[in-house]
Each structure stands twice: as C-alpha cells, then as structure tokens.
mmCIF file of C-alpha atoms in Angstrom:
data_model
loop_
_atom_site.group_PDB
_atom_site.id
_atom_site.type_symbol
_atom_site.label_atom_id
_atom_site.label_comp_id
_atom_site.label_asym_id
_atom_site.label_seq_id
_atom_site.Cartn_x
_atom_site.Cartn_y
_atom_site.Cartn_z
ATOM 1 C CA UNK A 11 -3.429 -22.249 8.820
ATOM 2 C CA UNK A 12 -5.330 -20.693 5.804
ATOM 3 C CA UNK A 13 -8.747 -22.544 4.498
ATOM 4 C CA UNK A 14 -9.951 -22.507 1.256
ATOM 5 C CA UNK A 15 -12.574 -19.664 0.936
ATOM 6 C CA UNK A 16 -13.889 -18.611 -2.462
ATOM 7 C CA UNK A 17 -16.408 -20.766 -4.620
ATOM 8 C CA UNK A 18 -15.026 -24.111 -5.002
ATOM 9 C CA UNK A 19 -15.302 -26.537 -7.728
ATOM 10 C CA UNK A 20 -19.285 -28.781 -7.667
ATOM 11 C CA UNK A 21 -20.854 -25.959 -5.713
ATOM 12 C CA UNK A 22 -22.553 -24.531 -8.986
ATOM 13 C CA UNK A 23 -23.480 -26.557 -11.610
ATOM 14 C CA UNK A 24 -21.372 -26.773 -15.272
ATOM 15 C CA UNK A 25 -23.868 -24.473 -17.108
ATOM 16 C CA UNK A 26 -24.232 -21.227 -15.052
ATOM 17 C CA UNK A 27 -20.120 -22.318 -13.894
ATOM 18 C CA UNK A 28 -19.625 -21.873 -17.691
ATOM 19 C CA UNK A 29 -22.503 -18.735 -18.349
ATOM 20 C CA UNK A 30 -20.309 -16.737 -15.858
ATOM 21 C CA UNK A 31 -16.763 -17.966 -17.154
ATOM 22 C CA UNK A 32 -18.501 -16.551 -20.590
ATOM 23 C CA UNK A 33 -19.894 -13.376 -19.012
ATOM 24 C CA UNK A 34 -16.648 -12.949 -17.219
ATOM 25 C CA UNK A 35 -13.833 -13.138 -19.501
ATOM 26 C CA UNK A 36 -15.880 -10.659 -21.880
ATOM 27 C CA UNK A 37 -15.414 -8.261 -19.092
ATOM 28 C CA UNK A 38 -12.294 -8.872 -18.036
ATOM 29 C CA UNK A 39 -11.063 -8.978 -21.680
ATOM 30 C CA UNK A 40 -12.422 -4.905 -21.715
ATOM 31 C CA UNK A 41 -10.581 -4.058 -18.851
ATOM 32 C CA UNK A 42 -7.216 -5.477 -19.689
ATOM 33 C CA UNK A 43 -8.171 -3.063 -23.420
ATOM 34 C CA UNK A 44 -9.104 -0.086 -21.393
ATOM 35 C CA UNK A 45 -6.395 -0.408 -18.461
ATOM 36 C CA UNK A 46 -3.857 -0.856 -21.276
ATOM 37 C CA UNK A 47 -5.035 2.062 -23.083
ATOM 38 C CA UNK A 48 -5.423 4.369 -19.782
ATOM 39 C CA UNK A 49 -2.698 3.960 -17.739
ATOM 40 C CA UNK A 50 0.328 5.310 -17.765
ATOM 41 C CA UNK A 51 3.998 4.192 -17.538
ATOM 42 C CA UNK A 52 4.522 5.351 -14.186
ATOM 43 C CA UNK A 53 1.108 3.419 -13.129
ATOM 44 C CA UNK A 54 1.530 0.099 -13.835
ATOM 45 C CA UNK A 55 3.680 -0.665 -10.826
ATOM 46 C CA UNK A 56 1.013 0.448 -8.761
ATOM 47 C CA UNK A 57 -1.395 -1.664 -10.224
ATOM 48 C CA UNK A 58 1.270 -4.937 -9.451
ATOM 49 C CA UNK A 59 1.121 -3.266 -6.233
ATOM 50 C CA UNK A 60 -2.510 -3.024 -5.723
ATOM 51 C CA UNK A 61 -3.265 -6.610 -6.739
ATOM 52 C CA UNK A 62 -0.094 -8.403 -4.292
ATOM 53 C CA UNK A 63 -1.695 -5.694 -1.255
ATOM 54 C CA UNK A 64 -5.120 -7.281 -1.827
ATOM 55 C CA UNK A 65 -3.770 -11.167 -2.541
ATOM 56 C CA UNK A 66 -1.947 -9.939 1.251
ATOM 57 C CA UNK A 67 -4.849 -9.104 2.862
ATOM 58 C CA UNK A 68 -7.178 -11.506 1.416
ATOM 59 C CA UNK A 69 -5.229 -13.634 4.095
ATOM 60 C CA UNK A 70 -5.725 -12.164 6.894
ATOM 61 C CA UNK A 71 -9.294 -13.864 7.724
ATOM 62 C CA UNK A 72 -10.897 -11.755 10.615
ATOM 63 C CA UNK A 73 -13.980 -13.379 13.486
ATOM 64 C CA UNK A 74 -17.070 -12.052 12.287
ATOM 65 C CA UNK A 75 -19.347 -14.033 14.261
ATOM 66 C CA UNK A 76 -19.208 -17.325 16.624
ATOM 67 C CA UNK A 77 -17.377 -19.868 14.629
ATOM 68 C CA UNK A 78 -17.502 -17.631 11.142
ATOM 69 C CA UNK A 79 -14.528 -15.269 9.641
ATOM 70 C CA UNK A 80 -14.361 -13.018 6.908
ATOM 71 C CA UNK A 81 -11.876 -11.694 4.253
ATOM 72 C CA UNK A 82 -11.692 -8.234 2.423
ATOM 73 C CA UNK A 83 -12.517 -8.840 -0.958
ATOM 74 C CA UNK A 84 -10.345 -5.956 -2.179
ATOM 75 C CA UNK A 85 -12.547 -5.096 -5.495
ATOM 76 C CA UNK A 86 -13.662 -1.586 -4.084
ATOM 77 C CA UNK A 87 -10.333 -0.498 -2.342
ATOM 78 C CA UNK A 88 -8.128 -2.021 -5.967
ATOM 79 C CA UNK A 89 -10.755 0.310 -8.109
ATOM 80 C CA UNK A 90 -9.934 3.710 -6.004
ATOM 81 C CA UNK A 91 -6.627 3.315 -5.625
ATOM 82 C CA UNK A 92 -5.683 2.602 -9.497
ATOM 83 C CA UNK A 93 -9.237 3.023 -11.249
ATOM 84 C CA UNK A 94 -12.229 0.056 -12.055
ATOM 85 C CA UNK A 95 -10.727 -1.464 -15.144
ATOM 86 C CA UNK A 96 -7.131 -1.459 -13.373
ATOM 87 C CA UNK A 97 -8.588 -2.912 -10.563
ATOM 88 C CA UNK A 98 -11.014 -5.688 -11.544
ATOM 89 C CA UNK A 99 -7.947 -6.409 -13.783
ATOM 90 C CA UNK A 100 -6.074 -6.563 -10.181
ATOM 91 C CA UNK A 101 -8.093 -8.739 -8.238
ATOM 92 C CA UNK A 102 -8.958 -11.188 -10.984
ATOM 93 C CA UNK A 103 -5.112 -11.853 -11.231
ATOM 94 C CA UNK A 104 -5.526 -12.359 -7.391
ATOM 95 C CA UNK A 105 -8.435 -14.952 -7.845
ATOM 96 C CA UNK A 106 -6.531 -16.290 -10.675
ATOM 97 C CA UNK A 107 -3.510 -17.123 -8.813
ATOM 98 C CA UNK A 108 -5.344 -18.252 -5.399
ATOM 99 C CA UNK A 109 -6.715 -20.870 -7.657
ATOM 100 C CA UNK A 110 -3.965 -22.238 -9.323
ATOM 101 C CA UNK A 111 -1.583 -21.811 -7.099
ATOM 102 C CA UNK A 112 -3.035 -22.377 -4.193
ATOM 103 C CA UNK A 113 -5.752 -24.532 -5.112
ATOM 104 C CA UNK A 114 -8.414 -21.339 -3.279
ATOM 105 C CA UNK A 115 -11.417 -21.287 -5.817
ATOM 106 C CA UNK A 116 -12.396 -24.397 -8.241
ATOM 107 C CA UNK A 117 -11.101 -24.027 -11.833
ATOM 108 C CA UNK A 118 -14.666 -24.486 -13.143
ATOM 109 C CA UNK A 119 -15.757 -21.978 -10.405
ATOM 110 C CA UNK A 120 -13.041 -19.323 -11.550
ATOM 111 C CA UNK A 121 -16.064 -17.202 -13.444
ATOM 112 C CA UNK A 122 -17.842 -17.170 -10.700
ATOM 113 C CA UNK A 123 -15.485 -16.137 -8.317
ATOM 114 C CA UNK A 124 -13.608 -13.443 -10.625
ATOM 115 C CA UNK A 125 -17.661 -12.060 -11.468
ATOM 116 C CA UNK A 126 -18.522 -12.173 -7.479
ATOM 117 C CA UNK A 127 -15.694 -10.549 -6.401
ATOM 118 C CA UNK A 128 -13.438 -8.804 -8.815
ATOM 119 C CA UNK A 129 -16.056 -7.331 -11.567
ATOM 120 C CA UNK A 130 -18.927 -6.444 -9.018
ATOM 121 C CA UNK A 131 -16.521 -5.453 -6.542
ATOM 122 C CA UNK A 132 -14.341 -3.123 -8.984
ATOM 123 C CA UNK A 133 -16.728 -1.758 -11.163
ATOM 124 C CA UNK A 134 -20.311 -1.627 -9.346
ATOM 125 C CA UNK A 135 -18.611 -0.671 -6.195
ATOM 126 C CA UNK A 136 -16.950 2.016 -8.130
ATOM 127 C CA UNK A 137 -19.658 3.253 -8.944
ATOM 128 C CA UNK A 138 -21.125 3.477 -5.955
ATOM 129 C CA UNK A 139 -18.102 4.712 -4.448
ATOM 130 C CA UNK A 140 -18.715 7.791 -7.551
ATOM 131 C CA UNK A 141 -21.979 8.322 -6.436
ATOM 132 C CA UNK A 142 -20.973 8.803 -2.816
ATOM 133 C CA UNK A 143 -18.241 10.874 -3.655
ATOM 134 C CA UNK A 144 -20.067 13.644 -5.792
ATOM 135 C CA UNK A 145 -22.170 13.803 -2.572
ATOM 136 C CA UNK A 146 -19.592 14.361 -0.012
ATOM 137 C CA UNK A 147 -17.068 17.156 0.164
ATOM 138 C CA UNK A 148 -14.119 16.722 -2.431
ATOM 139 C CA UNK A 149 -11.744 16.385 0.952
ATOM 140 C CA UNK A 150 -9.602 13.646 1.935
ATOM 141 C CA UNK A 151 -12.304 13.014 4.466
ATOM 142 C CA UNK A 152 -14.766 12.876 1.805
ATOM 143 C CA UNK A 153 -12.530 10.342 -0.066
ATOM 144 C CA UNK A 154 -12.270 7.840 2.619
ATOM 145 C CA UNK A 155 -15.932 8.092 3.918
ATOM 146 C CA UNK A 156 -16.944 6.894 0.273
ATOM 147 C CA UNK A 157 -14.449 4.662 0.024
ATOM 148 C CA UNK A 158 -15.380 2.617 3.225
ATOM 149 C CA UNK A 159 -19.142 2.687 2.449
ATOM 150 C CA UNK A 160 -18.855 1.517 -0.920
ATOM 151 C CA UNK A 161 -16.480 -1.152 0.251
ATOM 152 C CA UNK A 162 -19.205 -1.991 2.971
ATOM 153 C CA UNK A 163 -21.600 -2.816 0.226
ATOM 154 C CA UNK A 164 -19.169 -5.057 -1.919
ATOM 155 C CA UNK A 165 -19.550 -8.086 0.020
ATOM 156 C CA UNK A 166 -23.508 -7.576 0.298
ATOM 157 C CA UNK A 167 -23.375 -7.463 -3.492
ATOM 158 C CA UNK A 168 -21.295 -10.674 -3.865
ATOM 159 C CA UNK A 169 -23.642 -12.454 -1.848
ATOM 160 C CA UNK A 170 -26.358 -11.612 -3.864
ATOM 161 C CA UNK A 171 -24.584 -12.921 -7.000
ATOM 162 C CA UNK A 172 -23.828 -15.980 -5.418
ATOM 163 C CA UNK A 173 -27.736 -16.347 -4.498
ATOM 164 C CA UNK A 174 -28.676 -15.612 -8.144
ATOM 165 C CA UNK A 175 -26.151 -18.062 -9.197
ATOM 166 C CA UNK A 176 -27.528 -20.661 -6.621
ATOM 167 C CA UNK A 177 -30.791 -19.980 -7.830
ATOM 168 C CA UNK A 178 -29.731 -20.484 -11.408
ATOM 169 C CA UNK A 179 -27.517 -23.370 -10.557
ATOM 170 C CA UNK A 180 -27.165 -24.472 -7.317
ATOM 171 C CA UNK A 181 -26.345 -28.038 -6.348
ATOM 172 C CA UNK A 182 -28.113 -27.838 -3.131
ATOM 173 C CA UNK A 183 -31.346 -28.669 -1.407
ATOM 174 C CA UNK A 184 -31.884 -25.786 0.396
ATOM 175 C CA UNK A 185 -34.108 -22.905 -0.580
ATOM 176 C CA UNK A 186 -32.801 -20.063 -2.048
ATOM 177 C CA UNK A 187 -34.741 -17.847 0.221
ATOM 178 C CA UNK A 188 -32.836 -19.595 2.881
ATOM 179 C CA UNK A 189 -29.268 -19.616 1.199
ATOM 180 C CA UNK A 190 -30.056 -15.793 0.370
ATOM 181 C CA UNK A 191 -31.002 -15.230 3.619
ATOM 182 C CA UNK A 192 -27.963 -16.642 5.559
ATOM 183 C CA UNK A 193 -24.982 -15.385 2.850
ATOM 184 C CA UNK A 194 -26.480 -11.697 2.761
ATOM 185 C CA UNK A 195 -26.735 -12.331 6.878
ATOM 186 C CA UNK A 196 -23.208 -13.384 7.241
ATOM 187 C CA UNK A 197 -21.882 -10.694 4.556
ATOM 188 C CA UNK A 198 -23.354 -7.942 6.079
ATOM 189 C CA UNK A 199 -21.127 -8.307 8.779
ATOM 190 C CA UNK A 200 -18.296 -9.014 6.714
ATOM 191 C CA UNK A 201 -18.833 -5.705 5.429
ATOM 192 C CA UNK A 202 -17.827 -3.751 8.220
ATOM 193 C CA UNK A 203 -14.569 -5.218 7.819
ATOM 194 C CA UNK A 204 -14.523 -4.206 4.110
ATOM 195 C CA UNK A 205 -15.054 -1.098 4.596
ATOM 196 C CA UNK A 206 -12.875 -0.664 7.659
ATOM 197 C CA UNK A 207 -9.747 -1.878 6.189
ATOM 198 C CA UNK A 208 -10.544 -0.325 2.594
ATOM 199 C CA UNK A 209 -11.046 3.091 4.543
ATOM 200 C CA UNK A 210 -7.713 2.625 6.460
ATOM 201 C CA UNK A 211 -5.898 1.853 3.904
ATOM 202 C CA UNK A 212 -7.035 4.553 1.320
ATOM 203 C CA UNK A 213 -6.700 6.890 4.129
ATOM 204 C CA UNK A 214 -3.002 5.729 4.759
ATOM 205 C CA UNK A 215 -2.354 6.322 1.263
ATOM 206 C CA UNK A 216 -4.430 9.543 1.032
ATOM 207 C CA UNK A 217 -2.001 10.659 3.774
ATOM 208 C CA UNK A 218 1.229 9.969 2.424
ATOM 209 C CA UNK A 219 0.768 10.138 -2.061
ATOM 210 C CA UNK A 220 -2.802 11.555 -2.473
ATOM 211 C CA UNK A 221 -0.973 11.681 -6.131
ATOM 212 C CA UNK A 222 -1.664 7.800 -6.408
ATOM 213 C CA UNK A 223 -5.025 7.367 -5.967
ATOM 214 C CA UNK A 224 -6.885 7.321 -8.636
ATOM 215 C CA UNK A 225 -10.515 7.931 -6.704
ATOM 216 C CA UNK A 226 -9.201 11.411 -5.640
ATOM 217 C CA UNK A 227 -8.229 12.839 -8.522
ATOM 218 C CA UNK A 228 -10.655 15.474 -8.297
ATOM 219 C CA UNK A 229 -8.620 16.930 -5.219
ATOM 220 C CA UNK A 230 -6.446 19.619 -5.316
ATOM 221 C CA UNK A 231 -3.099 19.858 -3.922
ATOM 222 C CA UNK A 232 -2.426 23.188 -2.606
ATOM 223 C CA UNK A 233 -4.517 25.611 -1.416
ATOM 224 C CA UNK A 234 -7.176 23.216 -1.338
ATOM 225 C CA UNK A 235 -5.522 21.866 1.228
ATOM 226 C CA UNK A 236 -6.836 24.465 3.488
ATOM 227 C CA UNK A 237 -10.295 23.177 3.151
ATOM 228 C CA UNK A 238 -9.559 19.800 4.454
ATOM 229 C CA UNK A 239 -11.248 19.567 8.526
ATOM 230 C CA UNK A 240 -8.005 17.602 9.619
ATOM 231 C CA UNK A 241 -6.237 19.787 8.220
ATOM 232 C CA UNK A 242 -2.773 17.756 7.818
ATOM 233 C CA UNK A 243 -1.194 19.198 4.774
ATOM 234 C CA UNK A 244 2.410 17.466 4.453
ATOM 235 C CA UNK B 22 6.445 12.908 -9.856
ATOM 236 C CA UNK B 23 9.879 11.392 -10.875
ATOM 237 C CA UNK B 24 9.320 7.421 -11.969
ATOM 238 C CA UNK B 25 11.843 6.833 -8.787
ATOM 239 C CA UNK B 26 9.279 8.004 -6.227
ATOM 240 C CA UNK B 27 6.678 5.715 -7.571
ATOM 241 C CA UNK B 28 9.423 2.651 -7.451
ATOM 242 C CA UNK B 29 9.720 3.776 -3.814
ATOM 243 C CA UNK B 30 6.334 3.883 -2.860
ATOM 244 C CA UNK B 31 5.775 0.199 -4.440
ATOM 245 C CA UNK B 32 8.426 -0.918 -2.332
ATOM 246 C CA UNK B 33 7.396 0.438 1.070
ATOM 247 C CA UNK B 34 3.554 -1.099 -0.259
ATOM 248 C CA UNK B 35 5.282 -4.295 -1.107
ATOM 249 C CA UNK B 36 7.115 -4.321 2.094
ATOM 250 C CA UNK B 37 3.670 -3.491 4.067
ATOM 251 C CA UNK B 38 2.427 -6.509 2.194
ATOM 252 C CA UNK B 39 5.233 -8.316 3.036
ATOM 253 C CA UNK B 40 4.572 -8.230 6.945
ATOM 254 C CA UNK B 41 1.238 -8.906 6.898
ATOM 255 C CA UNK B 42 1.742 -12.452 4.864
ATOM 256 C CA UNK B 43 4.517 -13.311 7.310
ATOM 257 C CA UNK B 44 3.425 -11.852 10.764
ATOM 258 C CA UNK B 45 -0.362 -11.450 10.617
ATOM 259 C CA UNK B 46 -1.559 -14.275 8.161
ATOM 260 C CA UNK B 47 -0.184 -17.328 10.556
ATOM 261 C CA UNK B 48 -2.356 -15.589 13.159
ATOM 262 C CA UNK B 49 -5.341 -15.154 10.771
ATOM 263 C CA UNK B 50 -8.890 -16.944 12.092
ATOM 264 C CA UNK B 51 -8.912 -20.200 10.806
ATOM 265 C CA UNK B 52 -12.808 -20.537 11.316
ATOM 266 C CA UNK B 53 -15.016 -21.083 7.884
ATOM 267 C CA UNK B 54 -15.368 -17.440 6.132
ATOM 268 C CA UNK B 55 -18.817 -16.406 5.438
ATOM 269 C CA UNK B 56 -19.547 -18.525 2.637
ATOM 270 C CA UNK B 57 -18.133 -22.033 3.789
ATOM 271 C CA UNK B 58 -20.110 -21.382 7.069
ATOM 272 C CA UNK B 59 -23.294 -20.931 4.994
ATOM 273 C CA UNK B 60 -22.400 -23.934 2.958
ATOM 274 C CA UNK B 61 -21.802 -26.356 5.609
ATOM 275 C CA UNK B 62 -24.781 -24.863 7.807
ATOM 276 C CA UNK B 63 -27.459 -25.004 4.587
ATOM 277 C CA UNK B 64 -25.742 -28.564 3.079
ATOM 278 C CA UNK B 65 -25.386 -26.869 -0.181
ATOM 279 C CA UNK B 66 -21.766 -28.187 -0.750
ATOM 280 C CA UNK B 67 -23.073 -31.973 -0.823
ATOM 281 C CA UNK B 68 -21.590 -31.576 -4.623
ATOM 282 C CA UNK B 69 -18.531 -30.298 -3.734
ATOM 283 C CA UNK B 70 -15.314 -31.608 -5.769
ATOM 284 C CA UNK B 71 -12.139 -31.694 -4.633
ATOM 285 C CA UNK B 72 -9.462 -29.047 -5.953
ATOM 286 C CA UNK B 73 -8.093 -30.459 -9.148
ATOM 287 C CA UNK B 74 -4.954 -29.248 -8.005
ATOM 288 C CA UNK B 75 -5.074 -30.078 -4.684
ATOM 289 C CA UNK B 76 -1.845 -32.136 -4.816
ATOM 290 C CA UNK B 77 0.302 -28.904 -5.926
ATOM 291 C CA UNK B 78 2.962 -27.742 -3.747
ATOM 292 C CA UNK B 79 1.486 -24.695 -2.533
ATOM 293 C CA UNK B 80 -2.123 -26.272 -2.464
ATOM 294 C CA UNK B 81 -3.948 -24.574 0.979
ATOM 295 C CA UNK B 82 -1.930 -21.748 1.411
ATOM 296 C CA UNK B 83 0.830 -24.161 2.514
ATOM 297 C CA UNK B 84 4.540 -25.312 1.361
ATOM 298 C CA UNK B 85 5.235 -28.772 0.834
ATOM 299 C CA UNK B 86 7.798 -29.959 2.760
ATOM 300 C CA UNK B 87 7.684 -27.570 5.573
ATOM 301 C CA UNK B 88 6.078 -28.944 8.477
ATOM 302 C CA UNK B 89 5.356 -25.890 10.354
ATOM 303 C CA UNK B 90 2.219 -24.007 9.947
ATOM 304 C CA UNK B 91 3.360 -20.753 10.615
ATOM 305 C CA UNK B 92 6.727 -21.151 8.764
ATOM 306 C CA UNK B 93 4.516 -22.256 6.066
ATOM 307 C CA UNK B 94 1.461 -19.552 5.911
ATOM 308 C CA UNK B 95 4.529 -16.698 6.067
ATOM 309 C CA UNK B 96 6.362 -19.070 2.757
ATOM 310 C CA UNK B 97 3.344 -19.016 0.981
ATOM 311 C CA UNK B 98 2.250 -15.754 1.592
ATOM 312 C CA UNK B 99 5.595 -14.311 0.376
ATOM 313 C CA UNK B 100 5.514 -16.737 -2.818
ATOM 314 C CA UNK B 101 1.799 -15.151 -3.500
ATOM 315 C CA UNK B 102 2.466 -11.283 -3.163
ATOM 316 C CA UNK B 103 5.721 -11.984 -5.181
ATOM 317 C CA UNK B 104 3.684 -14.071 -8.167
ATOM 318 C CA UNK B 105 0.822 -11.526 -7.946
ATOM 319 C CA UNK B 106 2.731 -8.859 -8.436
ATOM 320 C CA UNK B 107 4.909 -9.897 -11.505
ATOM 321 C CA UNK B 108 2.147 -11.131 -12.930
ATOM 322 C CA UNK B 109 0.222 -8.503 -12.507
ATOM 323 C CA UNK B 110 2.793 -6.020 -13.836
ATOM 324 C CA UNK B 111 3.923 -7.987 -16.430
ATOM 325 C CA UNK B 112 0.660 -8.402 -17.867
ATOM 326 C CA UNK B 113 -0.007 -4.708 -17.702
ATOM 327 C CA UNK B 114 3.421 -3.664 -18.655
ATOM 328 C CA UNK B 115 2.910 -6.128 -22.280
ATOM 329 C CA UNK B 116 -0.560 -5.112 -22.778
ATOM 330 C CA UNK B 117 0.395 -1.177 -22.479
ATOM 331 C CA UNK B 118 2.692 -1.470 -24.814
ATOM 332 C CA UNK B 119 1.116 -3.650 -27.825
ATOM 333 C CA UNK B 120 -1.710 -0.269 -26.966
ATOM 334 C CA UNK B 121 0.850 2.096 -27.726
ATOM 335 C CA UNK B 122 1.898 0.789 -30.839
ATOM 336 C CA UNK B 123 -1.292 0.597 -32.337
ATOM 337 C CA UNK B 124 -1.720 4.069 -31.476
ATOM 338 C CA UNK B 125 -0.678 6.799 -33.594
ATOM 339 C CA UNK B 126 2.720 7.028 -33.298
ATOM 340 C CA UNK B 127 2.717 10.182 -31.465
ATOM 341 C CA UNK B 128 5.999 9.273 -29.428
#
C-alpha cells in the first residue's frame, strides 16, 4: 500500500502556504505560455507521456535507509526529455492530480509542493543539467552522465526549499538547523535514486529515439555517431 | 519523423508505465519517504490536517470498494497514468492551439 508523501495540509503555515501558491502559479502560468508557444504538434503527446511516466514512478517508493523510502521526483528527468517549461508543466499536473485525486499533498500545501518539486526540479535542475552538459562530451554518454547528476541534486534542492519554507513558516518546534539537517540528510540519499532511475531512463530513451529528447538536441545523428565510446549506432 | 512513430513510441512509454503501476507499485516500500520520516522523527507535523479529501474514492492511492491492496495499488495506478496523461495532453493540446492563433497566421 502507497502512503501519502508530499507536503501535506498544517505542515506550513497559511501565509508562506499562500506566498508559494502566489510565487508558484506565476511560474507555472509562464510555462504553460512558453510550452504552448514552443512545442510542436508532434510533441505534445510526449509531454502527456512524460508527466503519466513520472506520476508511474513517483509510486514506486524505494528503502533508502532503516525504516525510510524515497520517490523520484521526476522534475529533472520531465525537463530533458521534453524541455523545462514542458516539464515543470508535466510534473505540476502530476502533483496536481496526486492531490486531488488521491488526496497525496494538502490543497493549501499544493504551492509548496508544485515549487519543491516541479519548478526547482524542472527548471534549476535544468540548468544544472546545461551546465554539466556543455562540460561533458556532446555523446549519448555525455547526455546521461548529466542527466543523472543533475537529477542527484534535485532532491537536495527540494529539501532546502522545504527548510526555507520551515524557517519562514513552519508549524514545528524543532530548530531549523535540525529540520535542515535531517531532510538534506535523508535527501541526499534519495538522490542516488534520482539520478539512477533519471539516468536509466534517459539512457533507455537515448537508445531507442535520441529524436525525442529534448536535452540532446545538440547531438548529431549520423556520422556523429562514430564518436560515441559505446558505440551502438541503431 | 512521421506523427505515427511518435503515437507509437507514447504507447510502448504508456505501456512501460502501465507495468510499473500494476506490477511494481503493490510491491513498492511502504516505509515513510524522506520527508514523513523527518516529520515524525523532528515532531514538526504536530499541525498536521487531515486531507480535505480524504473521503474520495481514490483517497491513498487506493479504490473504494476493492478490498485488496494489491488489486487496489495496480487500479489506482492505472486510473492515475490514464488521468495524467489526458490531462496533461489536453491541456497542452488547447493551450498550443489558442498560441497558434494569436500568431501570425502563417499556416
């Protein structure tokens, strides 16, 4: 049986609950403009596709530690497969439906979640995921290895907004050095998975429509293919 | 790249998506993720409010009415990649288009 495991509703109090509802929908509002205006026809399947893979996989709840599992967060792997705007745009539907659906993620904590997970996850862990890339070789290799260590941060990050937000709003007793402490503790390992299963699964794609993912773009078909180390042109 | 191909390709992904709600989820861990752990082990979620919608059908990743766990998970599962992924498309699919009109009418 499946928990509850974003942000639910009393953890944060009304104000910052309602500061990153504000902060959020602004963003989200841009990316639903900019995906709209970006994509094309034949892309927009792909981005339904993107955002029921991650709602799939936000399921599967993996140990991390004694007693303590994780889920991927999908914000990193939805930007390089369809783009950052695309993707935030993906996993906020996923956040979206989790909590009304499902009841996964207070309604007054919706801002908080969609900012944690989908908006720092999509767009600073694309760019993260840019920086990495214009370091590494423009191979598939390349690809994935940026992928999976930008996707390794993602959860770091999202504990870090959750401090600041406990910080700014927290209904708790305990310290925020403490809750800071434990979350980025916890998260760190919960990044491993991230980045395993984003890597895997951009690397599956990679493998079988390099053509799809928006993160390679910059990679040749063809003779490039030469270049690649694994050397597995189809 | 023919619009088929990419029809195929969301298939298969839907179909990958598919089994993993139905055979992998019911197996998931059920232990706290990261951030109930750190709530329960800090006390931070003293203030804690039940789901306003806790009472819906699918409320906990589960179906009303079927007593089975695993049947359940897989039911639920299927029901979220299905919703996710019309709404998803349908959102985009709307939003692309009211962009194209307001665009120059190029074609």
């Amino acid at each position: 049986m499946i928990r509850s495991v974003h942000i639910p509703d009393g953890f944060i109090d009304g104000p910052t609950s309602l500061g990153a509802g504000v902060v959020s929908a602004g963003t989200v509002t841009v990316c639903v403009r900019r995906a709209g205006a970006a994509l094309e026809e034949r892309q927009v399947p792909l981005v339904g596709l993107t955002a029921a893979f991650v709602f799939a996989v936000q399921m599967l709840n993996f140990p991390v530690a004694n007693g303590t599992s994780g889920h991927l967060l999908g914000g990193v792997l939805a930007a390089v497969l369809v783009g950052p705007a695309a993707g935030a745009l993906a996993v906020t539907i996923v956040l979206a439906v989790q909590s009304l659906l499902f009841a996964d993620g207070g309604l007054s904590a919706l801002g908080l979640n969609v900012l944690n997970m989908a908006l720092i996850g999509a767009l600073v862990g694309w760019s993260i995921f840019a920086g990495l890339r214009s370091l590494l070789p423009r191979t598939r290799t390349g690809i994935v290895t940026a992928s999976g260590a930008a996707a390794g941060c993602a959860p770091v990050l999202a504990a870090v907004a959750f401090t600041v937000e406990y910080a700014l709003g927290g209904n708790g007793v305990a310290s925020v050095r403490d809750v800071g402490t434990a979350m980025i503790g916890v998260h760190l390992l919960i990044g491993i998975g991230e980045g395993v299963i984003t890597a895997m699964t951009v690397g599956a794609v990679m493998a079988t429509r390099p053509d799809l993912v928006h993160g390679a773009a910059g990679l040749r078909p063809g003779p490039a293919e030469a270049l690649l180390p694994t050397g597995t042109a189809s | 790249m023919t619009r088929r191909s990419v029809w195929l390709t969301v298939a298969a992904g839907l179909l990958v998506a598919l089994v993993l709600v139905v055979l992998v989820a019911p197996h998931a861990s059920s232990s706290p993720d990261g951030l109930e752990r750190v709530a329960a082990d800090q006390r931070i979620d003293g203030g804690e409010r039940p789901h306003a919608l806790d009472g819906g059908p699918l409320a906990g990743y589960a179906v009303d009415g079927v007593e089975d766990d695993t049947a359940g998970t897989a039911l639920a599962g299927t029901i979220g990649v299905a919703v996710v992924f019309v709404a998803t498309f349908g959102l985009l699919a709307v939003v692309r288009r009211n962009a194209r009109r307001r665009a120059a009418p190029v074609g």
